[in-house]
Amino acid sequence: MISPSEFAIFPVITVCLISLFLINKFVKIAPRTKGDLPLDGLRGYMALTVFLHHAALYCNLLVNGHWSVENMSAFVQFGQTSVFIFFMITGFIFFSKLIDATNKTIDWQKYYVARFLRIYPLYVIVLIMILVIIGKLSNWTLFPPFSDRIMEVIFWLFFSQTTLNDYQYAPTITSAVLWSLSREWQFYALFPLLGAVFLHIKISLKLILFSILLLLLFFIMNIPGDKMATIETNSPFLVGIFAAFLVRNKHIRQIGSKKIVALFVLLMIVFSYTYYHTIFSFFPYSLISISFIAIASGNSLFGILTNYISLILGQISYSIYLIHPVLLFVVYHMFPQIIQLVSSSQQSFWIVTSIVGALLMVICSLSFRFIEKPFIEMGSKVSNRITQIKSVSSQTT
């Protein structure tokens, strides 16, 4: 039986990176120059491997008739491990902010405003794209009852992947990736409570009630579509939190950032991806967690994670994560000529997918530049304005 070739990842990644380099000559995305830069690059490559994971699924579906990559360890890990590392990064970055907080106080209003403006603007646009696709597939017919159609959209606003316009395969348009965004928001809701418990961060009763309400809201709204709600899928946040404490030790940082450790990290990642069919096992999970701690300590893996193009890839990683499944669906579901071409062989599939990857880099660069970045800046401005208002209010009282 033909399976997606793991060697196909190298030309696809090469085409994506070259395309990103070229498009950035025109779009001009500036890489970050401070902060946890290795994690920026890591985030970018994880988003790219999720794209490869779903591309491999389409390859197997179109060439062999099966939506599965169970026999290909690397492609399975590209899906599972990448999302786990996203969760580790979230736990690490946000708990680091708590640890560094002066006077053990956080402006939680600023925090939630910034999170909302970071996540939702691009997602709403992608959701509109999905609704347009559903409209096309439904011959522009809105099926009654209309109250159900409205509720479906509300569920999707909470990242719950239910039907849309009674189209039961709507989650396939996003390759069911939205569960991770719901999980991220559940972590954001718990964040103040975790800070209060572990770091004695000051929080009000109002914030406690808001956090619990937000957590319950995302949890309940995702019950219909979330099939991944397990302790295992939440545990990477704890790995990130543990790493945030661990790297505060300068000896850990010194050891973790050594070049010999970089070599071992690369070997551990390759070994985990090659010899294990899932990260849901103690040994591969341990290898990936140790690798993450080393990278969180500042290890750039010989500069792979901190070179110019890797940092740009990290900047557009959210766009890649949200947009790639929609692009794959459109290309491999709605263009019969392309479907006929790529169904003939793996080689033709991966050649076309390289072109799709290049197109993805163009789209995501533009979406970051003209959608994500303006709203990130707006979040900063709104946050500063909130601080000013609170400062004036405290002075007058």
Short mmCIF file of C-alpha atoms in Angstrom, two decimals:
data_model
loop_
_atom_site.label_atom_id
_atom_site.label_comp_id
_atom_site.label_asym_id
_atom_site.label_seq_id
_atom_site.Cartn_x
_atom_site.Cartn_y
_atom_site.Cartn_z
CA MET A 1 0.00 0.00 0.00
CA ILE A 2 1.30 3.45 -0.94
CA SER A 3 1.87 5.74 2.02
CA PRO A 4 2.82 9.41 2.10
CA SER A 5 6.59 9.59 1.74
CA GLU A 6 8.30 11.15 4.72
CA PHE A 7 11.07 12.32 2.40
CA ALA A 8 8.54 14.67 0.80
CA ILE A 9 8.78 16.98 3.81
CA PHE A 10 12.21 18.29 2.79
CA PRO A 11 11.33 19.77 -0.63
CA VAL A 12 8.01 21.10 0.70
CA ILE A 13 9.67 22.84 3.67
CA THR A 14 12.41 24.18 1.37
CA VAL A 15 9.87 25.64 -1.04
CA CYS A 16 7.90 27.18 1.86
CA LEU A 17 10.97 28.82 3.39
CA ILE A 18 12.26 30.16 0.06
CA SER A 19 8.78 31.51 -0.74
CA LEU A 20 8.58 33.17 2.67
CA PHE A 21 12.00 34.76 2.13
CA LEU A 22 10.96 36.13 -1.27
CA ILE A 23 7.53 37.42 -0.25
CA ASN A 24 9.06 39.18 2.73
CA LYS A 25 11.01 41.34 0.28
CA PHE A 26 7.67 42.94 -0.52
CA VAL A 27 5.50 42.49 2.58
CA LYS A 28 8.28 43.48 5.01
CA ILE A 29 7.57 41.56 8.19
CA ALA A 30 10.08 42.46 10.87
CA PRO A 31 11.21 39.61 13.14
CA ARG A 32 11.17 40.10 16.87
CA THR A 33 14.49 41.16 18.32
CA LYS A 34 13.89 40.45 22.00
CA GLY A 35 12.15 37.91 24.16
CA ASP A 36 12.26 34.14 23.91
CA LEU A 37 13.43 34.09 20.29
CA PRO A 38 14.13 30.32 20.04
CA LEU A 39 10.50 29.74 21.00
CA ASP A 40 9.41 32.05 18.16
CA GLY A 41 11.27 29.93 15.64
CA LEU A 42 10.04 26.73 17.28
CA ARG A 43 6.45 27.93 17.02
CA GLY A 44 6.91 28.64 13.32
CA TYR A 45 8.27 25.20 12.50
CA MET A 46 5.55 23.52 14.55
CA ALA A 47 2.88 25.36 12.54
CA LEU A 48 4.60 24.24 9.34
CA THR A 49 4.67 20.61 10.47
CA VAL A 50 0.95 20.73 11.27
CA PHE A 51 0.48 21.80 7.65
CA LEU A 52 2.55 18.78 6.57
CA HIS A 53 0.51 16.49 8.82
CA HIS A 54 -2.75 17.51 7.19
CA ALA A 55 -1.22 17.48 3.71
CA ALA A 56 -0.17 13.86 4.34
CA LEU A 57 -3.72 13.01 5.37
CA TYR A 58 -5.01 14.44 2.09
CA CYS A 59 -2.34 12.50 0.21
CA ASN A 60 -3.44 9.22 1.73
CA LEU A 61 -7.10 10.10 1.18
CA LEU A 62 -6.72 10.99 -2.49
CA VAL A 63 -4.14 8.35 -3.46
CA ASN A 64 -5.27 5.46 -1.24
CA GLY A 65 -8.77 6.37 -0.11
CA HIS A 66 -7.95 6.51 3.62
CA TRP A 67 -7.93 9.57 5.91
CA SER A 68 -5.05 8.29 8.04
CA VAL A 69 -1.28 8.35 8.45
CA GLU A 70 -1.11 5.68 11.15
CA ASN A 71 1.76 3.86 9.41
CA MET A 72 3.95 6.95 9.17
CA SER A 73 5.39 7.96 12.56
CA ALA A 74 6.71 11.35 11.52
CA PHE A 75 3.42 12.53 10.05
CA VAL A 76 1.47 11.40 13.12
CA GLN A 77 3.92 13.22 15.36
CA PHE A 78 3.75 16.34 13.17
CA GLY A 79 0.14 16.64 14.28
CA GLN A 80 0.27 15.55 17.91
CA THR A 81 3.67 16.81 19.03
CA SER A 82 3.33 20.19 17.34
CA VAL A 83 0.11 21.01 19.21
CA PHE A 84 1.64 19.75 22.46
CA ILE A 85 4.58 22.09 21.94
CA PHE A 86 2.17 24.99 21.27
CA PHE A 87 0.63 24.29 24.68
CA MET A 88 4.08 24.09 26.30
CA ILE A 89 4.99 27.47 24.80
CA THR A 90 1.76 29.00 26.10
CA GLY A 91 2.30 27.65 29.60
CA PHE A 92 5.92 28.79 29.60
CA ILE A 93 5.42 32.33 28.26
CA PHE A 94 2.42 33.25 30.35
CA PHE A 95 3.72 31.78 33.59
CA SER A 96 7.04 33.54 32.98
CA LYS A 97 5.08 36.78 32.91
CA LEU A 98 3.51 35.90 36.24
CA ILE A 99 6.86 35.07 37.78
CA ASP A 100 8.32 38.36 36.53
CA ALA A 101 5.32 40.42 37.64
CA THR A 102 6.32 43.27 39.94
CA ASN A 103 4.57 43.43 43.31
CA LYS A 104 2.75 40.21 42.36
CA THR A 105 0.00 42.18 40.58
CA ILE A 106 -1.26 41.85 37.01
CA ASP A 107 -3.61 44.11 35.07
CA TRP A 108 -6.00 41.33 34.08
CA GLN A 109 -8.25 43.61 32.06
CA LYS A 110 -5.32 44.45 29.79
CA TYR A 111 -4.42 40.78 29.59
CA TYR A 112 -7.83 39.65 28.36
CA VAL A 113 -8.23 42.56 25.94
CA ALA A 114 -4.83 41.77 24.43
CA ARG A 115 -5.66 38.05 24.15
CA PHE A 116 -8.99 38.77 22.49
CA LEU A 117 -7.50 41.13 19.91
CA ARG A 118 -4.68 38.67 19.26
CA ILE A 119 -6.84 35.61 18.63
CA TYR A 120 -10.26 36.67 17.37
CA PRO A 121 -9.83 39.13 14.47
CA LEU A 122 -8.09 36.63 12.18
CA TYR A 123 -10.31 33.81 13.38
CA VAL A 124 -13.50 35.76 12.56
CA ILE A 125 -12.21 36.37 9.04
CA VAL A 126 -11.36 32.68 8.64
CA LEU A 127 -14.81 31.79 9.96
CA ILE A 128 -16.37 34.05 7.32
CA MET A 129 -14.31 32.22 4.69
CA ILE A 130 -15.64 28.91 6.03
CA LEU A 131 -19.22 30.20 5.87
CA VAL A 132 -18.66 31.22 2.24
CA ILE A 133 -17.33 27.73 1.46
CA ILE A 134 -20.36 26.17 3.19
CA GLY A 135 -22.59 28.49 1.15
CA LYS A 136 -20.96 27.31 -2.05
CA LEU A 137 -21.29 23.65 -1.06
CA SER A 138 -24.94 24.24 -0.09
CA ASN A 139 -25.75 25.99 -3.40
CA TRP A 140 -26.32 29.18 -1.38
CA THR A 141 -29.33 27.65 0.37
CA LEU A 142 -29.89 28.46 4.04
CA PHE A 143 -31.59 25.49 5.63
CA PRO A 144 -34.17 26.04 8.39
CA PRO A 145 -34.66 26.26 11.28
CA PHE A 146 -32.72 29.52 11.30
CA SER A 147 -32.33 29.48 15.09
CA ASP A 148 -30.19 26.35 14.71
CA ARG A 149 -28.03 28.08 12.08
CA ILE A 150 -27.43 31.02 14.44
CA MET A 151 -26.51 28.64 17.30
CA GLU A 152 -24.05 26.84 15.03
CA VAL A 153 -22.20 30.09 14.36
CA ILE A 154 -22.19 30.90 18.09
CA PHE A 155 -20.68 27.48 18.81
CA TRP A 156 -17.97 28.16 16.23
CA LEU A 157 -17.20 31.50 17.86
CA PHE A 158 -16.19 29.42 20.87
CA PHE A 159 -14.11 27.17 18.56
CA SER A 160 -16.59 24.31 18.80
CA GLN A 161 -16.56 22.47 15.48
CA THR A 162 -20.18 21.50 15.01
CA THR A 163 -22.16 21.42 11.77
CA LEU A 164 -22.72 24.61 9.77
CA ASN A 165 -25.91 25.07 7.76
CA ASP A 166 -26.57 21.42 8.57
CA TYR A 167 -23.40 20.44 6.68
CA GLN A 168 -22.06 17.66 8.89
CA TYR A 169 -18.55 17.73 7.39
CA ALA A 170 -17.95 21.37 8.30
CA PRO A 171 -15.13 20.43 10.76
CA THR A 172 -13.19 18.90 7.87
CA ILE A 173 -12.74 22.39 6.43
CA THR A 174 -10.50 23.22 9.39
CA SER A 175 -9.17 19.65 9.74
CA ALA A 176 -10.58 19.89 13.29
CA VAL A 177 -7.69 22.10 14.51
CA LEU A 178 -9.91 24.47 16.48
CA TRP A 179 -10.04 22.24 19.56
CA SER A 180 -6.58 23.52 20.49
CA LEU A 181 -7.76 27.15 20.45
CA SER A 182 -10.58 26.25 22.79
CA ARG A 183 -8.04 24.57 25.06
CA GLU A 184 -5.86 27.68 24.95
CA TRP A 185 -8.79 29.84 26.07
CA GLN A 186 -9.57 27.45 28.89
CA PHE A 187 -5.97 27.94 30.01
CA TYR A 188 -6.36 31.73 29.72
CA ALA A 189 -9.41 31.46 31.96
CA LEU A 190 -7.52 29.40 34.55
CA PHE A 191 -4.44 31.61 34.34
CA PRO A 192 -5.37 34.08 37.13
CA LEU A 193 -6.40 31.23 39.43
CA LEU A 194 -3.13 29.39 38.79
CA GLY A 195 -1.21 32.59 39.52
CA ALA A 196 -3.08 33.08 42.78
CA VAL A 197 -2.48 29.49 43.91
CA PHE A 198 1.17 29.03 42.90
CA LEU A 199 2.57 32.57 43.03
CA HIS A 200 0.23 34.40 45.40
CA ILE A 201 -0.78 36.85 42.66
CA LYS A 202 -3.44 39.22 43.95
CA ILE A 203 -6.83 38.66 42.33
CA SER A 204 -10.26 39.98 43.21
CA LEU A 205 -13.42 38.01 43.85
CA LYS A 206 -14.84 39.52 40.66
CA LEU A 207 -11.91 38.13 38.66
CA ILE A 208 -12.29 34.70 40.28
CA LEU A 209 -15.94 34.59 39.25
CA PHE A 210 -15.11 35.83 35.74
CA SER A 211 -12.38 33.21 35.33
CA ILE A 212 -14.65 30.38 36.43
CA LEU A 213 -17.46 31.62 34.17
CA LEU A 214 -15.11 31.90 31.17
CA LEU A 215 -13.69 28.43 31.81
CA LEU A 216 -17.14 26.86 32.08
CA LEU A 217 -18.36 28.72 29.01
CA PHE A 218 -15.58 27.45 26.74
CA PHE A 219 -15.76 23.98 28.25
CA ILE A 220 -19.52 23.62 27.88
CA MET A 221 -19.65 25.15 24.39
CA ASN A 222 -17.02 22.68 23.21
CA ILE A 223 -18.61 19.51 24.57
CA PRO A 224 -20.37 18.75 21.23
CA GLY A 225 -17.20 18.95 19.13
CA ASP A 226 -14.22 18.36 21.43
CA LYS A 227 -13.11 14.74 21.33
CA MET A 228 -9.68 15.51 22.80
CA ALA A 229 -10.59 16.57 26.35
CA THR A 230 -8.23 14.39 28.36
CA ILE A 231 -5.65 14.90 31.08
CA GLU A 232 -2.93 13.96 28.58
CA THR A 233 -3.85 16.72 26.15
CA ASN A 234 -3.84 19.32 28.94
CA SER A 235 -0.59 18.17 30.55
CA PRO A 236 1.73 20.08 28.12
CA PHE A 237 0.64 23.33 29.77
CA LEU A 238 2.09 21.95 33.01
CA VAL A 239 5.36 21.11 31.23
CA GLY A 240 5.56 24.73 30.08
CA ILE A 241 4.84 25.99 33.59
CA PHE A 242 7.49 23.67 35.03
CA ALA A 243 9.99 24.94 32.45
CA ALA A 244 9.19 28.55 33.38
CA PHE A 245 10.31 27.84 36.93
CA LEU A 246 13.22 25.64 35.92
CA VAL A 247 14.97 28.07 33.57
CA ARG A 248 15.09 30.71 36.29
CA ASN A 249 18.09 28.72 37.54
CA LYS A 250 21.17 30.10 35.77
CA HIS A 251 22.94 26.73 35.87
CA ILE A 252 19.99 25.12 34.06
CA ARG A 253 20.11 27.89 31.44
CA GLN A 254 23.85 27.51 30.98
CA ILE A 255 23.62 23.75 30.53
CA GLY A 256 20.48 23.91 28.38
CA SER A 257 21.96 26.43 25.94
CA LYS A 258 25.16 24.46 25.24
CA LYS A 259 25.86 23.29 21.67
CA ILE A 260 26.36 19.69 22.77
CA VAL A 261 22.85 19.82 24.24
CA ALA A 262 21.58 21.18 20.91
CA LEU A 263 22.96 18.07 19.22
CA PHE A 264 21.23 15.79 21.72
CA VAL A 265 17.97 17.74 21.34
CA LEU A 266 18.00 17.28 17.57
CA LEU A 267 18.73 13.57 18.00
CA MET A 268 15.93 13.20 20.56
CA ILE A 269 13.42 14.95 18.31
CA VAL A 270 14.39 12.86 15.27
CA PHE A 271 14.28 9.66 17.35
CA SER A 272 10.88 10.51 18.81
CA TYR A 273 9.42 11.41 15.42
CA THR A 274 10.89 8.37 13.69
CA TYR A 275 10.41 5.49 16.12
CA TYR A 276 7.19 6.38 17.93
CA HIS A 277 3.74 6.50 16.36
CA THR A 278 2.37 8.77 19.06
CA ILE A 279 3.51 11.22 21.70
CA PHE A 280 0.98 9.64 24.10
CA SER A 281 3.70 7.48 25.59
CA PHE A 282 6.10 8.15 28.45
CA PHE A 283 9.38 7.95 26.53
CA PRO A 284 8.64 10.20 23.51
CA TYR A 285 6.75 12.63 25.77
CA SER A 286 9.80 12.81 28.04
CA LEU A 287 12.17 13.36 25.10
CA ILE A 288 10.05 16.19 23.72
CA SER A 289 9.64 17.77 27.17
CA ILE A 290 13.40 17.72 27.81
CA SER A 291 13.98 19.17 24.34
CA PHE A 292 11.50 21.94 25.07
CA ILE A 293 13.19 22.82 28.36
CA ALA A 294 16.53 23.13 26.55
CA ILE A 295 15.02 25.42 23.91
CA ALA A 296 13.24 27.45 26.60
CA SER A 297 16.66 27.85 28.23
CA GLY A 298 17.78 29.72 25.12
CA ASN A 299 19.13 26.90 22.95
CA SER A 300 18.67 27.93 19.31
CA LEU A 301 19.71 24.50 17.94
CA PHE A 302 22.80 25.88 16.20
CA GLY A 303 20.91 29.01 15.14
CA ILE A 304 18.18 27.09 13.30
CA LEU A 305 15.45 28.62 15.47
CA THR A 306 16.78 32.18 15.56
CA ASN A 307 17.83 32.88 11.98
CA TYR A 308 15.96 35.58 10.11
CA ILE A 309 13.57 33.38 8.15
CA SER A 310 12.74 31.18 11.17
CA LEU A 311 11.74 34.22 13.21
CA ILE A 312 9.54 35.44 10.35
CA LEU A 313 7.98 31.98 10.21
CA GLY A 314 7.27 32.32 13.93
CA GLN A 315 5.57 35.67 13.36
CA ILE A 316 3.09 34.19 10.89
CA SER A 317 2.63 30.87 12.72
CA TYR A 318 -0.91 31.67 13.91
CA SER A 319 -1.97 32.50 10.36
CA ILE A 320 -0.39 29.27 9.12
CA TYR A 321 -2.20 27.26 11.77
CA LEU A 322 -5.63 28.75 11.03
CA ILE A 323 -5.48 29.17 7.28
CA HIS A 324 -3.67 26.04 6.05
CA PRO A 325 -6.53 23.55 6.57
CA VAL A 326 -8.97 25.84 4.77
CA LEU A 327 -6.56 26.23 1.86
CA LEU A 328 -5.99 22.46 1.69
CA PHE A 329 -9.74 21.85 1.72
CA VAL A 330 -10.37 24.30 -1.09
CA VAL A 331 -7.55 22.94 -3.27
CA TYR A 332 -8.21 19.24 -2.66
CA HIS A 333 -12.01 19.27 -2.40
CA MET A 334 -13.26 21.96 -4.77
CA PHE A 335 -11.03 21.70 -7.84
CA PRO A 336 -11.76 18.45 -9.73
CA GLN A 337 -8.85 18.97 -12.14
CA ILE A 338 -6.36 19.19 -9.26
CA ILE A 339 -7.94 16.21 -7.51
CA GLN A 340 -7.60 14.12 -10.66
CA LEU A 341 -3.98 15.20 -11.09
CA VAL A 342 -2.79 14.50 -7.54
CA SER A 343 -4.72 11.23 -7.17
CA SER A 344 -2.47 9.57 -9.75
CA SER A 345 0.66 9.39 -7.57
CA GLN A 346 2.34 10.64 -4.41
CA GLN A 347 4.92 12.47 -6.48
CA SER A 348 2.33 14.59 -8.25
CA PHE A 349 0.56 15.21 -4.94
CA TRP A 350 3.66 16.52 -3.19
CA ILE A 351 4.67 18.66 -6.17
CA VAL A 352 1.26 20.35 -6.06
CA THR A 353 1.46 20.58 -2.26
CA SER A 354 4.79 22.41 -2.57
CA ILE A 355 2.99 24.99 -4.70
CA VAL A 356 0.17 25.12 -2.14
CA GLY A 357 2.80 25.65 0.58
CA ALA A 358 4.28 28.57 -1.34
CA LEU A 359 0.80 30.06 -1.74
CA LEU A 360 0.19 29.53 1.98
CA MET A 361 3.32 31.55 2.82
CA VAL A 362 2.08 34.41 0.64
CA ILE A 363 -1.43 34.39 2.14
CA CYS A 364 -0.18 34.12 5.74
CA SER A 365 2.41 36.87 5.28
CA LEU A 366 -0.33 39.17 4.01
CA SER A 367 -2.75 38.15 6.76
CA PHE A 368 -0.14 38.84 9.44
CA ARG A 369 0.86 42.17 7.93
CA PHE A 370 -2.64 43.50 7.34
CA ILE A 371 -4.82 41.68 9.89
CA GLU A 372 -2.84 40.27 12.80
CA LYS A 373 -0.26 43.04 13.21
CA PRO A 374 -2.73 45.97 13.21
CA PHE A 375 -4.86 44.27 15.85
CA ILE A 376 -1.80 43.36 17.93
CA GLU A 377 -0.85 47.04 17.86
CA MET A 378 -4.43 47.98 18.68
CA GLY A 379 -4.29 45.62 21.65
CA SER A 380 -1.18 47.40 22.88
CA LYS A 381 -2.81 50.81 22.47
CA VAL A 382 -6.02 49.73 24.18
CA SER A 383 -4.00 48.19 27.02
CA ASN A 384 -2.01 51.41 27.49
CA ARG A 385 -5.22 53.42 27.42
CA ILE A 386 -6.72 51.19 30.12
CA THR A 387 -3.61 51.76 32.25
CA GLN A 388 -3.88 55.54 31.81
CA ILE A 389 -7.57 55.56 32.74
CA LYS A 390 -6.95 53.46 35.83
CA SER A 391 -4.02 55.70 36.82
CA VAL A 392 -6.10 58.86 36.53
CA SER A 393 -8.98 57.22 38.38
CA SER A 394 -6.74 56.14 41.27
CA GLN A 395 -5.23 59.64 41.54
CA THR A 396 -8.64 61.34 41.68
CA THR A 397 -9.83 58.99 44.39
#
